[in-house]
mmCIF file of C-alpha atoms and ligand atoms in Angstrom:
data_model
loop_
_atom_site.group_PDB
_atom_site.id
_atom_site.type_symbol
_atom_site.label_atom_id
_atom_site.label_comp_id
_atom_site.label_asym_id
_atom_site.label_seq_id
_atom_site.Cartn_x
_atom_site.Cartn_y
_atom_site.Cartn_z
ATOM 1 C CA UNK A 1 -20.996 26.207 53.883
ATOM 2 C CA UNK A 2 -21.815 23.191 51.680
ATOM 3 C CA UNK A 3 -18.327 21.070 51.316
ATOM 4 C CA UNK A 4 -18.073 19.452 47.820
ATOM 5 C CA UNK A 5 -18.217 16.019 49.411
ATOM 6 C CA UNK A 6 -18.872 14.681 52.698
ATOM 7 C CA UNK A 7 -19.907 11.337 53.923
ATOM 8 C CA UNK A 8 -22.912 9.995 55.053
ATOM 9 C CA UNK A 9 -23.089 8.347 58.640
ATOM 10 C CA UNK A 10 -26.248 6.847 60.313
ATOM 11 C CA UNK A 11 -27.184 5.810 63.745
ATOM 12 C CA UNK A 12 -26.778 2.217 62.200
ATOM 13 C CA UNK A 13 -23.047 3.134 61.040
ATOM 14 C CA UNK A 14 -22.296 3.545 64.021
ATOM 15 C CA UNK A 15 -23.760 1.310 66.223
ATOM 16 C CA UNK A 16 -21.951 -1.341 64.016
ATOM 17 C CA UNK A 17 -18.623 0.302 65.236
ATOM 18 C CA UNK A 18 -19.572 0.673 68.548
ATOM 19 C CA UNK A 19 -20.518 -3.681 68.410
ATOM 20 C CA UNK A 20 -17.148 -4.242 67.603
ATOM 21 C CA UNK A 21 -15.193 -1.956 70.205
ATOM 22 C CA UNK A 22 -17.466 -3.957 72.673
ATOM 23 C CA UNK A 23 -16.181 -7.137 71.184
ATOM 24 C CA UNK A 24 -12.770 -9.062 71.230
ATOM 25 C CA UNK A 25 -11.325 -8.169 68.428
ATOM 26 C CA UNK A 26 -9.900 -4.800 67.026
ATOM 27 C CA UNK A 27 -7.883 -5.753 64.358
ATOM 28 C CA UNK A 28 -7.968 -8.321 62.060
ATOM 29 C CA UNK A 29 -10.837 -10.082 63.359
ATOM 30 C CA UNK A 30 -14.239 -11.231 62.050
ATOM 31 C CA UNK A 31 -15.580 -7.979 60.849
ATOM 32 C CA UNK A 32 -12.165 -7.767 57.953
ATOM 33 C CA UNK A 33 -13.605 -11.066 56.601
ATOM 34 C CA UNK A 34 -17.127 -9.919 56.660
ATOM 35 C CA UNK A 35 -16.527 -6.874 54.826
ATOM 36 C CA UNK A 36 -14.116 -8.870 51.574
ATOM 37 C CA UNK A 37 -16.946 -11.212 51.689
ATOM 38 C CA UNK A 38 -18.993 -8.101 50.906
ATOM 39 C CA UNK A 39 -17.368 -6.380 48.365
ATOM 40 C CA UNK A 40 -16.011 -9.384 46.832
ATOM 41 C CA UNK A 41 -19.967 -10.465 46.552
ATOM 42 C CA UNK A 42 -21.019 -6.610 45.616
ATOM 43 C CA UNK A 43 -18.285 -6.143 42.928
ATOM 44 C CA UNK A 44 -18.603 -9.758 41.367
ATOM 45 C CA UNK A 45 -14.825 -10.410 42.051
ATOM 46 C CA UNK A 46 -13.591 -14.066 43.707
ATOM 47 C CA UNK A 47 -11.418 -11.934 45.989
ATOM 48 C CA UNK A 48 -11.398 -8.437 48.187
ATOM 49 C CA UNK A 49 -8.633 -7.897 50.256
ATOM 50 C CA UNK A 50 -9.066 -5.254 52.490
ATOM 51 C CA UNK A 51 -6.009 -2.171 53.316
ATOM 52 C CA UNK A 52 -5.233 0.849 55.543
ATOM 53 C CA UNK A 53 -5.902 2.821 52.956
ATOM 54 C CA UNK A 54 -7.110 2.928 48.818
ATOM 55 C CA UNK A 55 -3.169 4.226 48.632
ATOM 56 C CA UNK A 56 -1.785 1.203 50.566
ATOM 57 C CA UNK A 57 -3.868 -0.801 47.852
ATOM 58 C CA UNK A 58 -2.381 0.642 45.041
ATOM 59 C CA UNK A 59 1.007 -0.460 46.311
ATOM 60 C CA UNK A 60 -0.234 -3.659 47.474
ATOM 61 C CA UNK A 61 -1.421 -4.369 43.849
ATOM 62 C CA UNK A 62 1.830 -3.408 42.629
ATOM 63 C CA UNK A 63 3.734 -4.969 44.567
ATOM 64 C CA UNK A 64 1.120 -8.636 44.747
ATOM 65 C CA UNK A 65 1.755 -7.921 40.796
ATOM 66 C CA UNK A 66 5.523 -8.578 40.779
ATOM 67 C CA UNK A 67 6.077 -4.779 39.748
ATOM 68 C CA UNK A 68 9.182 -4.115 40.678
ATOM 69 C CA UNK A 69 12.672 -2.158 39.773
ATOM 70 C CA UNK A 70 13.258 -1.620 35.537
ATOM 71 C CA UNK A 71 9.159 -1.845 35.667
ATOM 72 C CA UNK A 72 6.955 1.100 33.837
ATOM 73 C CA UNK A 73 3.807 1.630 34.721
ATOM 74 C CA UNK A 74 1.557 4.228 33.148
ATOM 75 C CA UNK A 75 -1.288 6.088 34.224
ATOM 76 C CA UNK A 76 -3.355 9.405 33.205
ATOM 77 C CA UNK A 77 -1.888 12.806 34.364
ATOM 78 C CA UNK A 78 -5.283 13.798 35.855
ATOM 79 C CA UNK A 79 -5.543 11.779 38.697
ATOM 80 C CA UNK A 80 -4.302 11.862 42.140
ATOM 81 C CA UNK A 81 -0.882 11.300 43.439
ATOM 82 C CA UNK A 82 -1.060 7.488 44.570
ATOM 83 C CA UNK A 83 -2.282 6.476 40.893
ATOM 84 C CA UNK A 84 1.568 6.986 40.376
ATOM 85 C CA UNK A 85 3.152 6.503 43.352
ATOM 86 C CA UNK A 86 2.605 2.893 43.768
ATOM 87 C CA UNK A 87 4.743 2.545 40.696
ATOM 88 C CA UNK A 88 7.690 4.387 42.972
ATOM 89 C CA UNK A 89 7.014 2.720 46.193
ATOM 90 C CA UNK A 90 8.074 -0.858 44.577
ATOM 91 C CA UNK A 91 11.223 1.041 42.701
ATOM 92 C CA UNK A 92 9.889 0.956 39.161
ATOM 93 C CA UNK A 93 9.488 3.906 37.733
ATOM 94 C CA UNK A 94 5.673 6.142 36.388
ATOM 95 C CA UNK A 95 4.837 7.843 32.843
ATOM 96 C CA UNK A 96 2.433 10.129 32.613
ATOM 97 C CA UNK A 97 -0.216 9.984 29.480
ATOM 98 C CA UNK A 98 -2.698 12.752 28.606
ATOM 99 C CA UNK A 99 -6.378 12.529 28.562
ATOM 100 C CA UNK A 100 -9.428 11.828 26.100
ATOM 101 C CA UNK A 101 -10.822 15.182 26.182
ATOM 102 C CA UNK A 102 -14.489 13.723 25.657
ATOM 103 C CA UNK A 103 -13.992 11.570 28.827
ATOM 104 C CA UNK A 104 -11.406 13.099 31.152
ATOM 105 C CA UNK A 105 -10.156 9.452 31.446
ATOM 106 C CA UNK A 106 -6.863 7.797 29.956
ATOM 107 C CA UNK A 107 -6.814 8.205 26.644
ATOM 108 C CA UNK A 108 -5.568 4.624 25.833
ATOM 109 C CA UNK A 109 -4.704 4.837 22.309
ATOM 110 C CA UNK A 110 -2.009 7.058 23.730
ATOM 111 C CA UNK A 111 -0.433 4.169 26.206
ATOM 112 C CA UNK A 112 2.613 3.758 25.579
ATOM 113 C CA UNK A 113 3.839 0.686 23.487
ATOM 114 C CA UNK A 114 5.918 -2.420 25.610
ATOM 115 C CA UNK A 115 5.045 -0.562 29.001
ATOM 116 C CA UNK A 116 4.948 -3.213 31.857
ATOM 117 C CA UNK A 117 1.850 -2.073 33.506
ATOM 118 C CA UNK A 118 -1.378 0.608 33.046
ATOM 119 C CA UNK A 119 -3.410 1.870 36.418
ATOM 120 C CA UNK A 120 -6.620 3.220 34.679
ATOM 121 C CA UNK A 121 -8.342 5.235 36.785
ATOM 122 C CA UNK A 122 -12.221 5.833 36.499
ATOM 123 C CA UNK A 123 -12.476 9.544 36.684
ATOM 124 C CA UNK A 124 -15.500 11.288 38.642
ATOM 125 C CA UNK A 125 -16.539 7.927 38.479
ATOM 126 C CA UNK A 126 -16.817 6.687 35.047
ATOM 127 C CA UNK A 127 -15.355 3.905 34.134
ATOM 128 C CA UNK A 128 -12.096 3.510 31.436
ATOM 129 C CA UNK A 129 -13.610 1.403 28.660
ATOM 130 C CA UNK A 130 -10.680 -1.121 29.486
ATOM 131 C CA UNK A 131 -12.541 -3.644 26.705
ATOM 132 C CA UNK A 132 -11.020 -1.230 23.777
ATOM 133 C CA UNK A 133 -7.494 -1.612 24.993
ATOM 134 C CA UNK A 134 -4.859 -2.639 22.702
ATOM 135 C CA UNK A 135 -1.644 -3.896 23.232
ATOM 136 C CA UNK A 136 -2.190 -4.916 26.649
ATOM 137 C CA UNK A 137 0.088 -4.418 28.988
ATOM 138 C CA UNK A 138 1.797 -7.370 31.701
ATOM 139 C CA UNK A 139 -0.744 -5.946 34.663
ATOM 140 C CA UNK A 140 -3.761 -3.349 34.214
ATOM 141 C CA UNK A 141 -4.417 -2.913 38.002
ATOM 142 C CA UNK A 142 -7.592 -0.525 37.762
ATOM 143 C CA UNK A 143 -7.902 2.886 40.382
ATOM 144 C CA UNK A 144 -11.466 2.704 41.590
ATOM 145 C CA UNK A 145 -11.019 5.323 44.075
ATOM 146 C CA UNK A 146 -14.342 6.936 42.397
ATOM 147 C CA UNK A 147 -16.165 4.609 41.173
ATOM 148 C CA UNK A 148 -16.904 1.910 43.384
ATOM 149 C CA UNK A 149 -21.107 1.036 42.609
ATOM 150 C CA UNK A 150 -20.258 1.859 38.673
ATOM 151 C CA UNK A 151 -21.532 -0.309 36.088
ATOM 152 C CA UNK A 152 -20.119 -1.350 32.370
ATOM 153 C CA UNK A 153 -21.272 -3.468 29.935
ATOM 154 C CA UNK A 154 -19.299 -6.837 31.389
ATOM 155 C CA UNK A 155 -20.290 -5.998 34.694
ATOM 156 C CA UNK A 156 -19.575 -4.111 38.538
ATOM 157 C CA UNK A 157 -16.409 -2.465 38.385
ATOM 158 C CA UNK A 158 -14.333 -4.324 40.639
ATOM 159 C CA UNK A 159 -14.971 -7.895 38.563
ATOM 160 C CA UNK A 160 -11.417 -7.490 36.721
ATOM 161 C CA UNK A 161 -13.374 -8.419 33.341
ATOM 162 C CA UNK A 162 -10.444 -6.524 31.789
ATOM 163 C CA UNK A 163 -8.194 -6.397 34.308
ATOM 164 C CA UNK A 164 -5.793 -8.536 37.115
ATOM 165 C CA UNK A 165 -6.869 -5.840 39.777
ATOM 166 C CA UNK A 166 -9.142 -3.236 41.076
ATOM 167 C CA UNK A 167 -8.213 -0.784 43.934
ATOM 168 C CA UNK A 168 -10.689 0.910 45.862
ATOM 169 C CA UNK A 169 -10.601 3.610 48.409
ATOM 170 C CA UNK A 170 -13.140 4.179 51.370
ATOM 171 C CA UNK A 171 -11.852 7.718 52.402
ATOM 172 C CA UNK A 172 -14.538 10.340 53.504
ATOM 173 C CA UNK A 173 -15.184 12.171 50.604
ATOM 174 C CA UNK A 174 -15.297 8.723 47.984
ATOM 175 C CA UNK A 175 -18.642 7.042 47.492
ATOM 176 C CA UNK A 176 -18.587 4.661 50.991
ATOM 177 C CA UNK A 177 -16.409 5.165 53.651
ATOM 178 C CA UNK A 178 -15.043 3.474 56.456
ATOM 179 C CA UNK A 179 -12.793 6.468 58.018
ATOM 180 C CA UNK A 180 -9.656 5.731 55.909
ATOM 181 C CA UNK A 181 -9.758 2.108 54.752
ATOM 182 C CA UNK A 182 -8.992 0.669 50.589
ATOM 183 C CA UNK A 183 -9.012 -2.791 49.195
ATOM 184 C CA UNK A 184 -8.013 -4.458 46.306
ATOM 185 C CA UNK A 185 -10.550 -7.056 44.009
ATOM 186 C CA UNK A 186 -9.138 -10.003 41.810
ATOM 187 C CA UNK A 187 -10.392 -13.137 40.432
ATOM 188 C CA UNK A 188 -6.463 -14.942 40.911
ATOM 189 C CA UNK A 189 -5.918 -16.743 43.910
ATOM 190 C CA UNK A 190 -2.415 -15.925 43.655
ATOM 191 C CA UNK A 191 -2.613 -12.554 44.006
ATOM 192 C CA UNK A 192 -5.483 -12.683 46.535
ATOM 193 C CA UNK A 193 -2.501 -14.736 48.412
ATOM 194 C CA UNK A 194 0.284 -12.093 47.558
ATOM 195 C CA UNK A 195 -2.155 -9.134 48.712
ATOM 196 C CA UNK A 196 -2.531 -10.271 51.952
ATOM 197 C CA UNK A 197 0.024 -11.589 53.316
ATOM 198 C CA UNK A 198 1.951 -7.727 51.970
ATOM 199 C CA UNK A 199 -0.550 -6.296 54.182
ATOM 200 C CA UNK A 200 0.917 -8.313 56.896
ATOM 201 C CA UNK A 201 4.351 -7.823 56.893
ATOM 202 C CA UNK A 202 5.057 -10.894 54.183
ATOM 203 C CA UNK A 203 4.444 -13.474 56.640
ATOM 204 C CA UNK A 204 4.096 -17.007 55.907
ATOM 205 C CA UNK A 205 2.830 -18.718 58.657
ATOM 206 C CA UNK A 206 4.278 -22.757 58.429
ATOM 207 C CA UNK A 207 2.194 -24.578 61.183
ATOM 208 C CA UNK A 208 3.417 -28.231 59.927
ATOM 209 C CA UNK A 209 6.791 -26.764 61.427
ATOM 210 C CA UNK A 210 5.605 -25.472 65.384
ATOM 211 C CA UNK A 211 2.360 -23.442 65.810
ATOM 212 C CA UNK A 212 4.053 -20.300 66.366
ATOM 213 C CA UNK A 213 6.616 -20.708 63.008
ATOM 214 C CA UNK A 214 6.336 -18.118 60.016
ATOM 215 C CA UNK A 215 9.155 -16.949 57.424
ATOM 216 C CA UNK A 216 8.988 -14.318 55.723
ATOM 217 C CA UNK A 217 10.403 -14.901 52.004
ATOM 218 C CA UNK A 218 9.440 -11.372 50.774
ATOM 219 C CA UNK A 219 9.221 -8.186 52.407
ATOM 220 C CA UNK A 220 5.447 -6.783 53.351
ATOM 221 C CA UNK A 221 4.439 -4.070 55.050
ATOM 222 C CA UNK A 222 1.650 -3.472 58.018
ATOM 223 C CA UNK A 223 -1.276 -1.670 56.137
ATOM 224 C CA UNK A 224 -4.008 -3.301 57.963
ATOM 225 C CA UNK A 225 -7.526 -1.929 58.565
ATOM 226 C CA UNK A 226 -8.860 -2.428 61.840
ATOM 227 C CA UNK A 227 -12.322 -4.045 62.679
ATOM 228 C CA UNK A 228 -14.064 -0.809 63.718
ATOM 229 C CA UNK A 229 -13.217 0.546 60.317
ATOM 230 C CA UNK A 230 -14.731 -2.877 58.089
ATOM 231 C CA UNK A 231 -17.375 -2.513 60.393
ATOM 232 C CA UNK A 232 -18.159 0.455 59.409
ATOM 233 C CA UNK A 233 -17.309 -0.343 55.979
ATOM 234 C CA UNK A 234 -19.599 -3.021 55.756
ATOM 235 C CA UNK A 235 -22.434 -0.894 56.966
ATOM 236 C CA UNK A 236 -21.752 1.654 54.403
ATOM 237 C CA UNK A 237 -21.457 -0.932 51.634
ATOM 238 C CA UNK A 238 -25.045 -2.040 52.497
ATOM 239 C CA UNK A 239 -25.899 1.282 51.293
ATOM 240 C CA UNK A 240 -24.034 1.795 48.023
ATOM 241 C CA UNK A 241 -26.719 1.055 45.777
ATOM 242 C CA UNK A 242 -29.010 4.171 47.523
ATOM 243 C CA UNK A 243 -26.006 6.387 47.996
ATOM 244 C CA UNK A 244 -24.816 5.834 43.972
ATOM 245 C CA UNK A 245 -28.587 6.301 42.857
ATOM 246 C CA UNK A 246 -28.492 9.293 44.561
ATOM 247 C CA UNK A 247 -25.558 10.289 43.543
ATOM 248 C CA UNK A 248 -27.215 10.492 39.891
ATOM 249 C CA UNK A 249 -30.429 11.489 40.761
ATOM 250 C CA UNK A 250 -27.999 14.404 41.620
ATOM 251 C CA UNK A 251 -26.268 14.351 38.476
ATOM 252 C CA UNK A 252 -29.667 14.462 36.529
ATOM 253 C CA UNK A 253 -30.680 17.538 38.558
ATOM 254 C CA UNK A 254 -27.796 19.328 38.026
ATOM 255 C CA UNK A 255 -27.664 18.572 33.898
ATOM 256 C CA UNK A 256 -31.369 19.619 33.639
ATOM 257 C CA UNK A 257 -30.977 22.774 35.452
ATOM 258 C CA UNK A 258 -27.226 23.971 34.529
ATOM 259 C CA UNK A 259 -28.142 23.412 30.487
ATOM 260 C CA UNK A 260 -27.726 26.397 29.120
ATOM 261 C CA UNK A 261 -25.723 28.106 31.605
ATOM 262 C CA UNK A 262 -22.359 29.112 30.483
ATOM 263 C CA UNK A 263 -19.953 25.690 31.475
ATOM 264 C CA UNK A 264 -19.566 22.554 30.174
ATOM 265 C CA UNK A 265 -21.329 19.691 32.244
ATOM 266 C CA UNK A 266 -18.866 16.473 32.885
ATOM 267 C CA UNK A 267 -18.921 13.983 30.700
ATOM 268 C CA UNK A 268 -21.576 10.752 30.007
ATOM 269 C CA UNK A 269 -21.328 7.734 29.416
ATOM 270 C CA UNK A 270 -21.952 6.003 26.087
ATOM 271 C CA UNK A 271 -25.762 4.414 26.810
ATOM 272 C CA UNK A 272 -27.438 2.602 29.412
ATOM 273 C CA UNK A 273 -25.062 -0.656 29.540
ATOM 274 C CA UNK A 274 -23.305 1.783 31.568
ATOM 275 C CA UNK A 275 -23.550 3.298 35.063
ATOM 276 C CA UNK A 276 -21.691 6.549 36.471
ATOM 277 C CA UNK A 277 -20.112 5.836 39.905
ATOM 278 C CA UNK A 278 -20.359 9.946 40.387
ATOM 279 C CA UNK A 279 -18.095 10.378 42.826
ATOM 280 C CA UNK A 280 -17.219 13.936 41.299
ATOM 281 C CA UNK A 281 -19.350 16.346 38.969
ATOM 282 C CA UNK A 282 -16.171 18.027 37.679
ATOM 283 C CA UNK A 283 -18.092 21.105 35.350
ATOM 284 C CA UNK A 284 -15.510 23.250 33.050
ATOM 285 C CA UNK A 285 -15.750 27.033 33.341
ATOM 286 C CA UNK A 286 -13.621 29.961 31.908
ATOM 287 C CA UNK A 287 -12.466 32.323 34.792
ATOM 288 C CA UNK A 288 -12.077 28.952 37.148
ATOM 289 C CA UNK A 289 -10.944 30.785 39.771
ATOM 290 C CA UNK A 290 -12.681 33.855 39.911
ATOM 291 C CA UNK A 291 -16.354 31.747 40.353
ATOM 292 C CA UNK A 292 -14.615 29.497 42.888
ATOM 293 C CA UNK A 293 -14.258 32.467 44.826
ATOM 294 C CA UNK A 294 -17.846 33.693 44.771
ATOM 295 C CA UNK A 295 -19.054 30.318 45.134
ATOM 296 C CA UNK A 296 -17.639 30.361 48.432
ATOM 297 C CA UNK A 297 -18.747 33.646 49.070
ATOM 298 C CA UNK A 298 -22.374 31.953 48.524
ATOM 299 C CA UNK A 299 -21.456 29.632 50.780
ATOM 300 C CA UNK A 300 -21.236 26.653 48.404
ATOM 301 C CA UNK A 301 -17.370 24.813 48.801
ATOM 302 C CA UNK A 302 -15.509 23.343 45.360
ATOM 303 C CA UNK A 303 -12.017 21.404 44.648
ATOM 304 C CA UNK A 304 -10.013 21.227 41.528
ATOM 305 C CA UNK A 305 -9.381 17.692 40.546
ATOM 306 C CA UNK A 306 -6.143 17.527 40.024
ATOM 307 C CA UNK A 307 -3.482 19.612 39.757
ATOM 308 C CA UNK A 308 -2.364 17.361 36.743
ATOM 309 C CA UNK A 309 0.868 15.116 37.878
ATOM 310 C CA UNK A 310 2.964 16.533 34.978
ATOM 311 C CA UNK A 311 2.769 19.897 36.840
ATOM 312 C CA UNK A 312 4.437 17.746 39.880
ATOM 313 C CA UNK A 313 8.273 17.119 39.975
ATOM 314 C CA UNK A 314 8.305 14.130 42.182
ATOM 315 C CA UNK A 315 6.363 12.681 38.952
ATOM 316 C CA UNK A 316 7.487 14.098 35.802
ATOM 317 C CA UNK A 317 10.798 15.550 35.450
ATOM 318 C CA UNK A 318 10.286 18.630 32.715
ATOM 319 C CA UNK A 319 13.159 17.548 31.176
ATOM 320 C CA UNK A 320 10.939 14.741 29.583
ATOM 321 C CA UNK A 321 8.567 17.506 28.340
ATOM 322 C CA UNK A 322 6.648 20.028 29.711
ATOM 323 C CA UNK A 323 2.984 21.117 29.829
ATOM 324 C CA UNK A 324 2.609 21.310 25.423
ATOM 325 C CA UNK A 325 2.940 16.749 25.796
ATOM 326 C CA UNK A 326 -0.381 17.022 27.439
ATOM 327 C CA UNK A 327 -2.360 19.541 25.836
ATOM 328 C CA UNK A 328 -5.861 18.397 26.874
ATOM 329 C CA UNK A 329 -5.469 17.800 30.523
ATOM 330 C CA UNK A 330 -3.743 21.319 30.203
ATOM 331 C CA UNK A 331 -6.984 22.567 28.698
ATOM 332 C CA UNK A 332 -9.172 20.786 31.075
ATOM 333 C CA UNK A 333 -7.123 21.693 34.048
ATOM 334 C CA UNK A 334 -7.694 25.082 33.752
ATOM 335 C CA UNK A 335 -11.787 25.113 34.010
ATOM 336 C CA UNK A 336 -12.053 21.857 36.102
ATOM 337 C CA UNK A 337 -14.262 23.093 38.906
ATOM 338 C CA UNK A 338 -15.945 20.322 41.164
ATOM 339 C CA UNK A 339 -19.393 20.699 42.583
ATOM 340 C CA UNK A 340 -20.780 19.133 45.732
ATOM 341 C CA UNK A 341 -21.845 16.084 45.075
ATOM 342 C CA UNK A 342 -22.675 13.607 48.138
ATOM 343 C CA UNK A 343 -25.816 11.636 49.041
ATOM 344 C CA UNK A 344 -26.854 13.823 52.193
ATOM 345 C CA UNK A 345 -26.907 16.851 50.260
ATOM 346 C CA UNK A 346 -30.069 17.692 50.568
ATOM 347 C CA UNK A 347 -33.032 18.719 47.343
ATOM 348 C CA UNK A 348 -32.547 22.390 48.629
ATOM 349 C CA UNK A 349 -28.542 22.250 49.139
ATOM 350 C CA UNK A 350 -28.749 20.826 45.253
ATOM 351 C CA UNK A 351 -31.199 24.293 44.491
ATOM 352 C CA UNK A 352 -28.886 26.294 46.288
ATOM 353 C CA UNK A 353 -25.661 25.071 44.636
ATOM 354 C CA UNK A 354 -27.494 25.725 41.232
ATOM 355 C CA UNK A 355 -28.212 29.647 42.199
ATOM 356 C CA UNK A 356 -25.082 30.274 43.243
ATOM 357 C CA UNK A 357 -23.702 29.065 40.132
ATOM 358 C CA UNK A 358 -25.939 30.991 37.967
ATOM 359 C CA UNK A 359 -25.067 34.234 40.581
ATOM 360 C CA UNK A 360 -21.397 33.603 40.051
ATOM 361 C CA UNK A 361 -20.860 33.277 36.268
HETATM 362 C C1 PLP B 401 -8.635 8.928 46.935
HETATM 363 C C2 PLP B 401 -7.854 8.366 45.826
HETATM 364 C C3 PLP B 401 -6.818 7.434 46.007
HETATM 365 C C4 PLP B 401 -6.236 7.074 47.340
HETATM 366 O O1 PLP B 401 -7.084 6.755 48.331
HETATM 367 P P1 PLP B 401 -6.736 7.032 49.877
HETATM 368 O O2 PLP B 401 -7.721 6.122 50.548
HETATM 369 O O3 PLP B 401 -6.988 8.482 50.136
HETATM 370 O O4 PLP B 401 -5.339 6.629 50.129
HETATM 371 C C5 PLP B 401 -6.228 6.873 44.890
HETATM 372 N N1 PLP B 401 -6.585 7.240 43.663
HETATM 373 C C6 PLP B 401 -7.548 8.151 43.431
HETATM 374 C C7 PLP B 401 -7.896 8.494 42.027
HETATM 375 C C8 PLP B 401 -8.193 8.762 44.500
HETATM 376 O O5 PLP B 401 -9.127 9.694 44.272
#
């Protein structure tokens, strides 16, 4: 079976993990600065602070942001669950906007008015135009989850050139990985400060009172990666450059051969200032389901991305309007159909997935 997405580990991966469980530290040790130092340097950002997880960043960003009870924080319905939920794990509260049909991203002329905060995520992997946003909000924190190695026209995503903060995710199926692992960019030193010592339980450590002294003035959590994970991460980050220009060598492949065929390829971006991050190649197809199901028969494995969050109670009670308020994720949700799309699929896998999908139209 091909999966839709699986990572890509080398013997160098993991002799870089295998370094540090020979070493001294486990946990917050050399190899967590090494890898900010990284991404902050590969993204353009001043900052990286590195979490357990691209979910824990969300709600460190939230949280670093001063988001907080009476807050509102929108997002797009097609995404995943922790887009919203790091509005709900600081007590303020999520609302759901529908999509740009031509991008499958936010549509941001839909945002609402006086909201407190946007989390634009970069669908499949390409990236919000956050440069045409009006009415700006008190924090755009951006979801990076797919799009880490994506390019626009004011740089990397992960610089913040329109935003106070990026989140990133380094989960097996996104574009690097370091097991489970996420981090957060910014260019304010404030935040940078806020992000980690909420990683770290809030603590302030006050050595001009005894050595061992720390308060803790606001509450944190413990969402801290360990060293065999940045390890990792950093040795996977070397690689992002290959592993996104492979991911649209891909992406070329598949638009040259599936023209024609009867689905709708994912969507573009505008020219050349800009650069897909590919984590997904979400086609549309009519009878979704049905060629799922014989794609897997053919041995080649897809995922719907997402069930839409409005569909979800814990994040949009009907009562404030059902399925009609977001007619084109609606329409998009039911053809969405994901095809693999990793580095280590191989050029056969990628002639393979194309023949089953012509087979199972
Ligand atoms: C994967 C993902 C996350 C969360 O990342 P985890 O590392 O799995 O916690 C957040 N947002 C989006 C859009 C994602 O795809």
């Amino acid at each position: 079976m091909i999966p839709y997405g699986r990572q890509s580990i080398d013997e160098d991966d993991i002799q870089a993990v295998v370094k540090v469980l020979r070493g001294d530290w486990l946990t917050q040790g050399p190899a967590i600065d090494e890898l900010e130092d990284l991404l902050a340097a590969t993204v353009e950002a001043r900052y990286a602070v590195v979490f357990a997880n691209g979910t824990a960043a969300l709600h460190a960003a939230c949280a670093a942001a001063g988001l907080g009870s009476g807050d509102v924080l929108a997002t797009s319905s097609l995404t995943f669950a922790a887009s919203a939920a790091c509005a709900h794990y600081v007590g303020a509260r999520s609302t759901l906007v529908d999509i740009d049909p031509d991008t499958l991203n936010i549509d941001l002329d839909l945002v609402p008015d006086g909201i407190d905060a946007l989390v634009a995520v970069h669908y499949a992997g390409l990236p919000v135009d956050l440069a045409a946003l009006r009415n700006r909000p008190r924090v755009v924190i951006e979801d990076a989850a797919h799009a880490i190695g994506a390019q626009t026209p004011d740089g990397p995503v992960g610089n913040c050139a329109h935003s106070d903060l990026t989140a990133f995710s380094f989960h097996p199926v996104k574009t690097i990985t370091s097991g489970e692992g996420g981090a957060v960019t910014t260019n304010d030193p404030d935040l940078a400060d806020s992000l980690r010592k909420f990683r770290h339980h809030g603590i302030e450590r006050r050595p001009e009172i005894a050595s061992w002294y720390y308060e803790i003035p606001e509450m944190g959590v413990n969402s801290r990666l360990t060293d065999m994970q940045a390890a990792l991460g950093s040795s996977q980050l070397g690689k992002l450059d290959r592993f996104v220009a492979r991911r649209n060598d891909i992406a070329e492949t598949y638009r040259h051969e599936l023209d024609g065929l009867d689905i709708r390829l994912p969507p573009e971006p505008a020219d050349e200032t800009w650069r897909h991050g590919r984590h997904l190649f979400p086609i549309r197809v009519a009878e979704r389901d049905r060629v799922a199901d014989e794609l897997r028969t053919r041995g080649v494995g897809t995922q719907v991305h997402y069930v839409p969050l409005h569909r979800h109670s814990a994040y949009h009670d009907p009562a404030d309007g059902g399925p009609e308020r977001f007619p084109h994720t609606e329409a998009a949700f039911a053809e969405l159909l994901s095809i693999p799309m990793y580095p280590a699929l191989s050029d056969d896998d990628v002639t393979a997935v194309i023949s089953a999908l012509e087979a199972s139209l």
